Every structure is written in C-alpha cells, then in structure tokens.
mmCIF file of C-alpha atoms and ligand atoms in Angstrom:
data_model
loop_
_atom_site.group_PDB
_atom_site.id
_atom_site.type_symbol
_atom_site.label_atom_id
_atom_site.label_comp_id
_atom_site.label_asym_id
_atom_site.label_seq_id
_atom_site.Cartn_x
_atom_site.Cartn_y
_atom_site.Cartn_z
ATOM 1 C CA UNK A 1450 124.959 68.879 20.900
ATOM 2 C CA UNK A 1451 125.455 68.277 17.210
ATOM 3 C CA UNK A 1452 124.235 64.917 15.907
ATOM 4 C CA UNK A 1453 125.673 63.429 12.713
ATOM 5 C CA UNK A 1454 124.151 60.624 10.654
ATOM 6 C CA UNK A 1455 126.847 57.983 10.037
ATOM 7 C CA UNK A 1456 127.487 56.510 6.591
ATOM 8 C CA UNK A 1457 126.604 52.797 6.380
ATOM 9 C CA UNK A 1458 127.348 51.455 2.942
ATOM 10 C CA UNK A 1459 124.545 49.148 1.808
ATOM 11 C CA UNK A 1460 122.092 50.652 4.316
ATOM 12 C CA UNK A 1461 122.090 54.459 4.306
ATOM 13 C CA UNK A 1462 121.944 54.990 0.539
ATOM 14 C CA UNK A 1463 120.157 58.020 -0.869
ATOM 15 C CA UNK A 1464 116.689 56.445 -0.580
ATOM 16 C CA UNK A 1465 117.084 55.695 3.104
ATOM 17 C CA UNK A 1466 118.715 59.081 3.807
ATOM 18 C CA UNK A 1467 115.996 61.091 2.090
ATOM 19 C CA UNK A 1468 113.154 59.233 3.760
ATOM 20 C CA UNK A 1469 114.953 59.432 7.098
ATOM 21 C CA UNK A 1470 115.362 63.159 6.696
ATOM 22 C CA UNK A 1471 111.662 63.615 5.897
ATOM 23 C CA UNK A 1472 110.366 61.400 8.709
ATOM 24 C CA UNK A 1473 112.864 61.914 11.537
ATOM 25 C CA UNK A 1474 115.803 64.122 10.638
ATOM 26 C CA UNK A 1475 114.454 67.673 10.438
ATOM 27 C CA UNK A 1476 115.804 69.735 13.286
ATOM 28 C CA UNK A 1477 117.687 66.747 14.705
ATOM 29 C CA UNK A 1478 120.460 65.824 12.259
ATOM 30 C CA UNK A 1479 123.193 68.376 11.627
ATOM 31 C CA UNK A 1480 125.091 66.481 8.907
ATOM 32 C CA UNK A 1481 124.398 63.435 6.771
ATOM 33 C CA UNK A 1482 127.530 61.510 5.747
ATOM 34 C CA UNK A 1483 127.251 59.717 2.411
ATOM 35 C CA UNK A 1484 128.765 56.182 2.214
ATOM 36 C CA UNK A 1485 132.214 56.209 0.609
ATOM 37 C CA UNK A 1486 133.060 56.545 -3.028
ATOM 38 C CA UNK A 1487 136.268 54.883 -4.104
ATOM 39 C CA UNK A 1488 138.056 56.667 -6.948
ATOM 40 C CA UNK A 1489 140.342 54.558 -9.137
ATOM 41 C CA UNK A 1490 142.606 54.974 -12.127
ATOM 42 C CA UNK A 1491 139.782 55.195 -14.661
ATOM 43 C CA UNK A 1492 137.780 57.593 -12.454
ATOM 44 C CA UNK A 1493 134.693 55.517 -13.220
ATOM 45 C CA UNK A 1494 132.235 55.270 -10.367
ATOM 46 C CA UNK A 1495 129.722 52.533 -9.701
ATOM 47 C CA UNK A 1496 126.005 53.124 -10.203
ATOM 48 C CA UNK A 1497 125.567 53.094 -6.416
ATOM 49 C CA UNK A 1498 128.269 55.735 -5.969
ATOM 50 C CA UNK A 1499 126.906 57.997 -8.713
ATOM 51 C CA UNK A 1500 123.358 57.791 -7.369
ATOM 52 C CA UNK A 1501 124.540 58.482 -3.815
ATOM 53 C CA UNK A 1502 126.429 61.689 -4.631
ATOM 54 C CA UNK A 1503 123.973 63.096 -7.230
ATOM 55 C CA UNK A 1504 122.998 66.585 -6.004
ATOM 56 C CA UNK A 1505 119.313 65.899 -6.718
ATOM 57 C CA UNK A 1506 119.493 63.031 -4.211
ATOM 58 C CA UNK A 1507 120.907 65.227 -1.471
ATOM 59 C CA UNK A 1508 118.613 68.251 -1.443
ATOM 60 C CA UNK A 1509 117.196 69.724 1.739
ATOM 61 C CA UNK A 1510 119.919 68.318 3.964
ATOM 62 C CA UNK A 1511 123.551 69.083 4.759
ATOM 63 C CA UNK A 1512 125.268 66.158 3.027
ATOM 64 C CA UNK A 1513 128.965 65.315 3.229
ATOM 65 C CA UNK A 1514 130.416 62.910 0.662
ATOM 66 C CA UNK A 1515 133.196 60.559 1.736
ATOM 67 C CA UNK A 1516 136.265 59.384 -0.187
ATOM 68 C CA UNK A 1517 138.103 56.094 0.365
ATOM 69 C CA UNK A 1518 141.583 55.883 -1.189
ATOM 70 C CA UNK A 1519 145.291 55.936 -0.316
ATOM 71 C CA UNK A 1520 146.303 57.772 -3.465
ATOM 72 C CA UNK A 1521 146.484 61.555 -3.112
ATOM 73 C CA UNK A 1522 145.943 62.285 -6.833
ATOM 74 C CA UNK A 1523 142.808 60.128 -6.835
ATOM 75 C CA UNK A 1524 141.624 61.940 -3.718
ATOM 76 C CA UNK A 1525 142.251 65.364 -5.242
ATOM 77 C CA UNK A 1526 140.562 64.417 -8.501
ATOM 78 C CA UNK A 1527 137.500 63.010 -6.685
ATOM 79 C CA UNK A 1528 137.317 66.017 -4.353
ATOM 80 C CA UNK A 1529 137.438 68.403 -7.343
ATOM 81 C CA UNK A 1530 134.626 66.443 -8.980
ATOM 82 C CA UNK A 1531 132.558 66.631 -5.766
ATOM 83 C CA UNK A 1532 133.281 70.329 -5.443
ATOM 84 C CA UNK A 1533 132.017 70.739 -9.034
ATOM 85 C CA UNK A 1534 128.758 69.086 -7.921
ATOM 86 C CA UNK A 1535 128.412 71.762 -5.243
ATOM 87 C CA UNK A 1536 129.808 70.015 -2.139
ATOM 88 C CA UNK A 1537 131.939 72.236 0.092
ATOM 89 C CA UNK A 1538 132.883 69.642 2.679
ATOM 90 C CA UNK A 1539 134.479 66.247 2.112
ATOM 91 C CA UNK A 1540 135.227 63.433 4.518
ATOM 92 C CA UNK A 1541 138.170 61.051 4.269
ATOM 93 C CA UNK A 1542 137.604 57.419 5.309
ATOM 94 C CA UNK A 1543 140.278 55.964 7.601
ATOM 95 C CA UNK A 1544 137.959 53.519 9.303
ATOM 96 C CA UNK A 1545 136.702 50.853 6.911
ATOM 97 C CA UNK A 1546 137.892 47.496 8.373
ATOM 98 C CA UNK A 1547 136.796 45.209 5.518
ATOM 99 C CA UNK A 1548 139.400 42.708 4.359
ATOM 100 C CA UNK A 1549 139.434 43.716 0.699
ATOM 101 C CA UNK A 1550 139.828 47.413 1.621
ATOM 102 C CA UNK A 1551 142.294 47.164 4.525
ATOM 103 C CA UNK A 1552 144.552 44.623 2.778
ATOM 104 C CA UNK A 1553 145.227 47.275 0.116
ATOM 105 C CA UNK A 1554 146.146 49.794 2.849
ATOM 106 C CA UNK A 1555 142.971 51.779 2.393
ATOM 107 C CA UNK A 1556 140.383 52.731 5.042
ATOM 108 C CA UNK A 1557 141.569 51.466 8.441
ATOM 109 C CA UNK A 1558 144.360 49.629 6.577
ATOM 110 C CA UNK A 1559 146.007 52.983 5.756
ATOM 111 C CA UNK A 1560 146.590 53.486 9.514
ATOM 112 C CA UNK A 1561 149.255 50.759 9.282
ATOM 113 C CA UNK A 1562 151.357 53.099 7.096
ATOM 114 C CA UNK A 1563 151.657 56.325 9.103
ATOM 115 C CA UNK A 1564 154.525 57.719 6.981
ATOM 116 C CA UNK A 1565 152.558 57.155 3.788
ATOM 117 C CA UNK A 1566 149.470 58.660 5.422
ATOM 118 C CA UNK A 1567 151.435 61.744 6.441
ATOM 119 C CA UNK A 1568 152.784 62.144 2.887
ATOM 120 C CA UNK A 1569 149.268 61.651 1.490
ATOM 121 C CA UNK A 1570 147.818 64.387 3.725
ATOM 122 C CA UNK A 1571 150.747 66.681 2.914
ATOM 123 C CA UNK A 1572 150.049 66.293 -0.819
ATOM 124 C CA UNK A 1573 146.311 66.813 -0.362
ATOM 125 C CA UNK A 1574 146.653 69.926 1.791
ATOM 126 C CA UNK A 1575 149.363 71.407 -0.474
ATOM 127 C CA UNK A 1576 146.840 71.607 -3.297
ATOM 128 C CA UNK A 1577 145.266 75.058 -3.541
ATOM 129 C CA UNK A 1578 141.855 73.654 -4.623
ATOM 130 C CA UNK A 1579 141.809 71.400 -1.547
ATOM 131 C CA UNK A 1580 142.538 74.318 0.754
ATOM 132 C CA UNK A 1581 139.309 75.939 -0.422
ATOM 133 C CA UNK A 1582 137.322 72.877 0.701
ATOM 134 C CA UNK A 1583 136.514 71.740 4.227
ATOM 135 C CA UNK A 1584 138.150 68.352 4.698
ATOM 136 C CA UNK A 1585 137.420 66.164 7.706
ATOM 137 C CA UNK A 1586 138.646 62.697 8.703
ATOM 138 C CA UNK A 1587 136.742 59.730 10.120
ATOM 139 C CA UNK A 1588 139.265 57.434 11.783
ATOM 140 C CA UNK A 1589 139.745 54.371 13.922
ATOM 141 C CA UNK A 1590 142.459 54.418 16.592
ATOM 142 C CA UNK A 1591 144.861 52.076 14.819
ATOM 143 C CA UNK A 1592 145.290 48.776 13.042
ATOM 144 C CA UNK A 1593 146.006 46.337 15.857
ATOM 145 C CA UNK A 1594 147.131 48.259 18.952
ATOM 146 C CA UNK A 1595 145.836 51.369 20.718
ATOM 147 C CA UNK A 1596 149.482 52.484 21.144
ATOM 148 C CA UNK A 1597 149.411 53.441 17.448
ATOM 149 C CA UNK A 1598 146.947 56.250 18.129
ATOM 150 C CA UNK A 1599 149.392 58.841 19.536
ATOM 151 C CA UNK A 1600 151.379 58.866 16.301
ATOM 152 C CA UNK A 1601 148.206 59.190 14.241
ATOM 153 C CA UNK A 1602 146.933 62.081 16.369
ATOM 154 C CA UNK A 1603 150.279 63.862 15.917
ATOM 155 C CA UNK A 1604 149.950 63.450 12.129
ATOM 156 C CA UNK A 1605 146.359 64.751 12.114
ATOM 157 C CA UNK A 1606 147.498 67.746 14.203
ATOM 158 C CA UNK A 1607 149.718 68.915 11.325
ATOM 159 C CA UNK A 1608 146.815 69.564 8.952
ATOM 160 C CA UNK A 1609 143.903 72.034 8.932
ATOM 161 C CA UNK A 1610 141.073 69.529 9.288
ATOM 162 C CA UNK A 1611 137.503 70.740 9.501
ATOM 163 C CA UNK A 1612 136.953 68.151 12.229
ATOM 164 C CA UNK A 1613 138.129 64.741 13.379
ATOM 165 C CA UNK A 1614 135.516 62.023 13.824
ATOM 166 C CA UNK A 1615 136.788 59.163 15.967
ATOM 167 C CA UNK A 1616 135.385 55.654 16.144
ATOM 168 C CA UNK A 1617 137.643 54.374 18.925
ATOM 169 C CA UNK A 1618 138.061 50.800 17.804
ATOM 170 C CA UNK A 1619 140.998 49.070 16.130
ATOM 171 C CA UNK A 1620 140.741 47.653 12.644
ATOM 172 C CA UNK A 1621 141.166 44.203 14.205
ATOM 173 C CA UNK A 1622 138.059 44.826 16.361
ATOM 174 C CA UNK A 1623 135.812 45.254 13.306
ATOM 175 C CA UNK A 1624 132.625 45.989 15.312
ATOM 176 C CA UNK A 1625 133.439 43.678 18.232
ATOM 177 C CA UNK A 1626 134.591 44.646 21.722
ATOM 178 C CA UNK A 1627 133.825 48.004 23.239
ATOM 179 C CA UNK A 1628 134.823 51.424 21.947
ATOM 180 C CA UNK A 1629 138.039 52.416 23.715
ATOM 181 C CA UNK A 1630 137.139 55.484 25.766
ATOM 182 C CA UNK A 1631 140.681 55.696 27.116
ATOM 183 C CA UNK A 1632 141.930 56.234 23.562
ATOM 184 C CA UNK A 1633 139.166 58.754 22.929
ATOM 185 C CA UNK A 1634 140.265 60.555 26.123
ATOM 186 C CA UNK A 1635 143.797 60.653 24.700
ATOM 187 C CA UNK A 1636 142.417 62.428 21.634
ATOM 188 C CA UNK A 1637 140.587 64.924 23.862
ATOM 189 C CA UNK A 1638 143.954 65.683 25.485
ATOM 190 C CA UNK A 1639 146.203 65.659 22.435
ATOM 191 C CA UNK A 1640 144.199 66.656 19.383
ATOM 192 C CA UNK A 1641 144.064 70.253 18.222
ATOM 193 C CA UNK A 1642 140.935 69.517 16.181
ATOM 194 C CA UNK A 1643 137.238 69.785 16.876
ATOM 195 C CA UNK A 1644 136.269 66.226 17.795
ATOM 196 C CA UNK A 1645 133.196 64.159 17.063
ATOM 197 C CA UNK A 1646 132.631 60.861 18.887
ATOM 198 C CA UNK A 1647 131.261 57.795 17.098
ATOM 199 C CA UNK A 1648 130.614 54.301 18.455
ATOM 200 C CA UNK A 1649 127.931 52.225 20.205
ATOM 201 C CA UNK A 1650 125.539 55.021 21.132
ATOM 202 C CA UNK A 1651 122.446 52.882 20.735
ATOM 203 C CA UNK A 1652 120.129 54.353 23.381
ATOM 204 C CA UNK A 1653 119.507 57.618 25.215
ATOM 205 C CA UNK A 1654 121.139 55.974 28.234
ATOM 206 C CA UNK A 1655 124.323 55.308 26.223
ATOM 207 C CA UNK A 1656 124.290 58.941 25.127
ATOM 208 C CA UNK A 1657 123.923 60.207 28.702
ATOM 209 C CA UNK A 1658 126.762 57.949 29.866
ATOM 210 C CA UNK A 1659 128.959 59.355 27.123
ATOM 211 C CA UNK A 1660 128.193 62.998 27.943
ATOM 212 C CA UNK A 1661 128.885 62.319 31.605
ATOM 213 C CA UNK A 1662 132.329 60.974 30.742
ATOM 214 C CA UNK A 1663 133.119 63.613 28.094
ATOM 215 C CA UNK A 1664 131.102 66.764 28.917
ATOM 216 C CA UNK A 1665 133.415 68.865 26.711
ATOM 217 C CA UNK A 1666 132.496 67.030 23.475
ATOM 218 C CA UNK A 1667 129.805 68.735 21.437
ATOM 219 C CA UNK A 1668 129.258 66.307 18.600
ATOM 220 C CA UNK A 1669 128.275 62.645 18.280
ATOM 221 C CA UNK A 1670 127.790 60.538 15.179
ATOM 222 C CA UNK A 1671 125.121 57.817 15.278
ATOM 223 C CA UNK A 1672 125.095 54.733 13.060
ATOM 224 C CA UNK A 1673 123.513 51.418 13.994
ATOM 225 C CA UNK A 1674 121.635 52.956 16.937
ATOM 226 C CA UNK A 1675 119.878 55.312 14.578
ATOM 227 C CA UNK A 1676 118.943 52.519 12.161
ATOM 228 C CA UNK A 1677 117.583 50.496 15.104
ATOM 229 C CA UNK A 1678 115.681 53.442 16.513
ATOM 230 C CA UNK A 1679 115.188 56.201 13.940
ATOM 231 C CA UNK A 1680 113.753 58.491 16.641
ATOM 232 C CA UNK A 1681 116.926 58.181 18.749
ATOM 233 C CA UNK A 1682 118.173 61.702 17.879
ATOM 234 C CA UNK A 1683 114.782 63.146 18.900
ATOM 235 C CA UNK A 1684 114.862 61.061 22.095
ATOM 236 C CA UNK A 1685 118.370 62.324 22.846
ATOM 237 C CA UNK A 1686 117.137 65.893 22.484
ATOM 238 C CA UNK A 1687 114.046 65.364 24.686
ATOM 239 C CA UNK A 1688 113.947 67.393 27.882
ATOM 240 C CA UNK A 1689 114.601 65.412 31.066
ATOM 241 C CA UNK A 1690 111.419 63.809 32.381
ATOM 242 C CA UNK A 1691 109.610 63.691 29.027
ATOM 243 C CA UNK A 1692 108.550 60.142 28.131
ATOM 244 C CA UNK A 1693 108.423 58.565 24.701
ATOM 245 C CA UNK A 1694 105.038 57.491 23.360
ATOM 246 C CA UNK A 1695 105.210 53.774 22.373
ATOM 247 C CA UNK A 1696 102.145 53.779 20.106
ATOM 248 C CA UNK A 1697 103.202 56.951 18.276
ATOM 249 C CA UNK A 1698 106.723 55.542 17.880
ATOM 250 C CA UNK A 1699 105.351 52.390 16.272
ATOM 251 C CA UNK A 1700 103.116 54.348 13.896
ATOM 252 C CA UNK A 1701 106.034 56.584 12.918
ATOM 253 C CA UNK A 1702 108.226 53.559 12.203
ATOM 254 C CA UNK A 1703 105.462 52.006 10.069
ATOM 255 C CA UNK A 1704 105.095 55.145 7.912
ATOM 256 C CA UNK A 1705 108.849 55.424 7.517
ATOM 257 C CA UNK A 1706 109.226 51.716 6.717
ATOM 258 C CA UNK A 1707 106.492 51.891 4.061
ATOM 259 C CA UNK A 1708 108.026 54.915 2.354
ATOM 260 C CA UNK A 1709 111.511 53.366 2.262
ATOM 261 C CA UNK A 1710 110.064 50.076 0.971
ATOM 262 C CA UNK A 1711 108.024 51.768 -1.760
ATOM 263 C CA UNK A 1712 110.998 53.826 -2.901
ATOM 264 C CA UNK A 1713 113.034 50.614 -3.164
ATOM 265 C CA UNK A 1714 110.228 49.001 -5.163
ATOM 266 C CA UNK A 1715 110.422 51.944 -7.593
ATOM 267 C CA UNK A 1716 114.213 52.182 -7.787
ATOM 268 C CA UNK A 1717 115.694 48.708 -7.284
ATOM 269 C CA UNK A 1718 115.198 45.884 -9.747
ATOM 270 C CA UNK A 1719 114.395 42.368 -8.562
ATOM 271 C CA UNK A 1720 112.184 41.720 -5.560
ATOM 272 C CA UNK A 1721 114.808 39.525 -3.896
ATOM 273 C CA UNK A 1722 117.244 42.480 -3.871
ATOM 274 C CA UNK A 1723 114.582 44.695 -2.339
ATOM 275 C CA UNK A 1724 113.609 42.149 0.310
ATOM 276 C CA UNK A 1725 117.280 41.602 1.108
ATOM 277 C CA UNK A 1726 117.750 45.356 1.667
ATOM 278 C CA UNK A 1727 114.690 45.492 3.924
ATOM 279 C CA UNK A 1728 115.878 42.485 5.930
ATOM 280 C CA UNK A 1729 119.166 44.287 6.588
ATOM 281 C CA UNK A 1730 117.135 47.097 8.183
ATOM 282 C CA UNK A 1731 115.150 44.656 10.305
ATOM 283 C CA UNK A 1732 118.374 43.248 11.788
ATOM 284 C CA UNK A 1733 118.588 46.583 13.573
ATOM 285 C CA UNK A 1734 114.970 47.797 13.733
ATOM 286 C CA UNK A 1735 113.774 44.824 15.759
ATOM 287 C CA UNK A 1736 115.927 45.817 18.744
ATOM 288 C CA UNK A 1737 113.353 47.981 20.532
ATOM 289 C CA UNK A 1738 110.354 45.716 19.989
ATOM 290 C CA UNK A 1739 108.984 42.778 21.947
ATOM 291 C CA UNK A 1740 106.140 40.233 21.592
ATOM 292 C CA UNK A 1741 107.028 39.742 17.945
ATOM 293 C CA UNK A 1742 109.499 36.818 17.686
ATOM 294 C CA UNK A 1743 107.204 34.892 15.318
ATOM 295 C CA UNK A 1744 106.664 37.901 13.019
ATOM 296 C CA UNK A 1745 110.380 38.658 12.902
ATOM 297 C CA UNK A 1746 111.078 35.064 11.957
ATOM 298 C CA UNK A 1747 108.520 35.394 9.143
ATOM 299 C CA UNK A 1748 110.196 38.563 7.922
ATOM 300 C CA UNK A 1749 113.544 36.737 7.932
ATOM 301 C CA UNK A 1750 112.080 33.848 5.949
ATOM 302 C CA UNK A 1751 110.108 35.934 3.419
ATOM 303 C CA UNK A 1752 111.050 35.352 -0.227
ATOM 304 C CA UNK A 1753 108.304 37.123 -2.131
ATOM 305 C CA UNK A 1754 106.946 40.666 -1.770
ATOM 306 C CA UNK A 1755 103.634 39.176 -0.598
ATOM 307 C CA UNK A 1756 105.229 37.088 2.157
ATOM 308 C CA UNK A 1757 107.256 40.092 3.196
ATOM 309 C CA UNK A 1758 104.329 42.492 3.308
ATOM 310 C CA UNK A 1759 102.230 39.958 5.250
ATOM 311 C CA UNK A 1760 104.962 39.448 7.804
ATOM 312 C CA UNK A 1761 105.457 43.205 8.200
ATOM 313 C CA UNK A 1762 101.701 43.725 8.698
ATOM 314 C CA UNK A 1763 101.780 41.066 11.407
ATOM 315 C CA UNK A 1764 104.747 42.738 13.062
ATOM 316 C CA UNK A 1765 103.079 46.142 13.237
ATOM 317 C CA UNK A 1766 99.842 44.623 14.546
ATOM 318 C CA UNK A 1767 101.454 42.760 17.412
ATOM 319 C CA UNK A 1768 104.858 44.200 18.248
ATOM 320 C CA UNK A 1769 105.182 46.482 21.261
ATOM 321 C CA UNK A 1770 107.716 49.300 21.354
ATOM 322 C CA UNK A 1771 109.875 49.426 24.455
ATOM 323 C CA UNK A 1772 112.945 51.593 24.538
ATOM 324 C CA UNK A 1773 115.824 49.445 25.726
ATOM 325 C CA UNK A 1774 118.486 50.640 28.116
ATOM 326 C CA UNK A 1775 121.094 48.549 26.345
ATOM 327 C CA UNK A 1776 121.231 47.011 22.906
ATOM 328 C CA UNK A 1777 123.856 44.604 21.587
ATOM 329 C CA UNK A 1778 124.328 44.075 17.849
HETATM 330 C C1 FMN B 998 127.111 47.848 7.276
HETATM 331 C C2 FMN B 998 128.024 48.995 7.618
HETATM 332 C C3 FMN B 998 128.479 49.834 6.601
HETATM 333 C C4 FMN B 998 129.344 50.909 6.902
HETATM 334 N N1 FMN B 998 129.776 51.744 5.891
HETATM 335 C C5 FMN B 998 130.590 52.805 6.200
HETATM 336 C C6 FMN B 998 131.032 53.754 5.209
HETATM 337 O O1 FMN B 998 130.670 53.694 4.027
HETATM 338 N N2 FMN B 998 131.858 54.756 5.600
HETATM 339 C C7 FMN B 998 132.262 54.898 6.917
HETATM 340 O O2 FMN B 998 132.996 55.832 7.238
HETATM 341 N N3 FMN B 998 131.834 54.046 7.871
HETATM 342 C C8 FMN B 998 131.010 53.026 7.547
HETATM 343 N N4 FMN B 998 130.561 52.205 8.550
HETATM 344 C C9 FMN B 998 130.899 52.528 9.946
HETATM 345 C C10 FMN B 998 129.815 53.428 10.580
HETATM 346 O O3 FMN B 998 129.753 54.674 9.921
HETATM 347 C C11 FMN B 998 130.126 53.693 12.066
HETATM 348 O O4 FMN B 998 131.392 54.269 12.166
HETATM 349 C C12 FMN B 998 130.096 52.402 12.888
HETATM 350 O O5 FMN B 998 128.918 51.666 12.630
HETATM 351 C C13 FMN B 998 130.189 52.723 14.380
HETATM 352 O O6 FMN B 998 129.136 53.574 14.783
HETATM 353 P P1 FMN B 998 127.800 52.980 15.512
HETATM 354 O O7 FMN B 998 128.299 52.182 16.676
HETATM 355 O O8 FMN B 998 127.038 54.215 15.900
HETATM 356 O O9 FMN B 998 127.108 52.121 14.523
HETATM 357 C C14 FMN B 998 129.728 51.123 8.253
HETATM 358 C C15 FMN B 998 129.255 50.277 9.271
HETATM 359 C C16 FMN B 998 128.410 49.229 8.975
HETATM 360 C C17 FMN B 998 127.919 48.343 10.102
#
C-alpha cells in the first residue's frame, strides 16, 4: 500500500512536513503533497507559498506541489516555474470547498463548470512542456450532487493523468457527512486512471475497513488522521497482532511536538501566531489521549509562550495514549 501525506493549508507547511518526515515519515510516506499555490495575473506568490515550494524546504522527501486555478495559462506558467525548481510531478486542486475559492469557480467550485474544466484540461495537456511533467488531480465528486461525478470521471478519462486522488465528498459537504463510498466505487468501475483514496481514515480500523471494501486500491492519502496520530502510517503498516506501545508513542509525540514548536519559534514572528498554529495541531492531536481534559483546556486558553509550555508539560506528564477505534472531528 502506498501512503500519501495530504496537503492541509495552514497546518502542513514546510516546517511541519520536514519535522514529520524526520520523526515519523521515513519508510512510511510515499509522497508529500504541498498545500496549494494560487497563481494570478501578476504571478506574484505569497511568502507562505514561496517558502512552501522552495527546493531547500523539500529535500529528502518526494514532494508534490499543488496548483489551484481555473485559468490554463496561469496553470501552465506556474507548472513551468515549478518544473524549473526541479519538480517533476504537479497536482491540480479540484477539491478546495472554501467559499472564497469555490465562488470563483476554482477548487471544488470548478466542478460546477464541466465544459470549462474539459477545455482547461485540453489546453493544459496540449502544451508540450506539460506533457513532459506528471500531472495528477485531487478531486471531490461534485458540487452539490453525486450524480455529477459520472460526467467528471468521463472528462478525467480523456487525459493522461499520473493518478486521480478522490476525496468522495461534495463541495456542499465541506468536511461534514461521510465520504461517499458508492461514488468511489463508481470511480473504481469507470476510471481508467490509477486511483488514490482520501477521506476519514483516522485509525488503523478505518484503514482495514477501507481495504476490505476496496481490496484493489493500492494507495491512500491521509490528512487529519495523520495530524491526530502522526504514527498512523506506521500503525497501518504494522504486522497483524503487533501492539502499539503507549508510553513510546507519547514520548515520540513529545519530541516531535517540541521540534515543530521550536522551528516555529525560529521562523514565525509573534508568539500569538505561533501559539495559534500549535493550537490548531492540538485540535487534532488530542484525539488519542485521555485523562487530560484540564491540560487541554489550559493549552486552549494559553496566551503566552510560558502558559503554553506549562500546559504542554502538564499534558505530557498526565495524558495517557489510547488508540481509538473511531475518531470524529
Ligand atoms: C485545514 C485544512 C486545509 C486543507 N488544505 C488543503 C490544500 O491546500 N489542498 C488540498 O488539496 N486539500 C486541502 N485540504 C483537504 C485535505 O487534503 C484532505 O483532502 C481532507 O482533509 C480529507 O482527508 P482526511 O479525511 O484524511 O483529512 C485541507 C483540509 C483541511 C481540514
């Protein structure tokens, strides 16, 4: 099974990705997807985007940058720039549900315009530079109705994609409801592409349920489950019968947490920004721990670095790791 590291803008920036790779990723993660860059008319990129795609921030791992746009010339220009930086594979974002993105028919919003999407892909794949790159798509199953998916699959079938990553939710679902396995099954039947499944694999149990339903699929992408439990890919790859070691898991999370935190202290200005970024991680990382409600509350309330560090120390002293069978975010 191949395991891909999902892009989560605001969470899996280059600092998190590099520390993740050092602490947990080696031998477990096949590809790291970089959160999207959004080319525009001026071709200026934000500081976050530039830092995320810088080759020196993506060494020692197989990193795939992602482009979000509905304009084929912007896509081609951005892909050429990324190719110049040394990337050979590029992912196209057709999944972002956010209001500001989708209302401009980008991300999942582009799925509402299948004719335009077809023309876009035709222009991209007619370009000789693009044909030298590996281009993959990460898609939802439609804007508002799963019936849209058949048309989209037929469009994707016309182009030589490297692979098709499917998060089987509608744009209108955002992250609510359950991934639609019926729609994913339709893709297994109808798509000519190599498929990767993405969505709500939060525990080893979820993974096993998925492989039971779709034994023919050889690739999964993990997002929130991997942030909640950074050792999830290793747990997925454990031989049957082998048990996880709660104390070792906690120690590993502490070392990882401290390295991410210290890198943020070095790279991000303003302690409130840093604490905010760490709190985002805790929204997920608390899922497999118990006996620590008070400490988690303190982390949530922390305003200064000192309060934060105190609360984190308390958490690691008292919290007990227990792998959950089911997690709900
Ligand atoms: C905060 C956040 C940021 C995200 N940013 C991106 C992004 O930049 N590009 C993208 O393709 N998907 C993005 N996603 C979607 C995830 O990559 C993934 O498809 C989604 O979380 C479902 O997988 P999961 O259930 O394993 O988390 C984001 C999701 C979240 C929650």
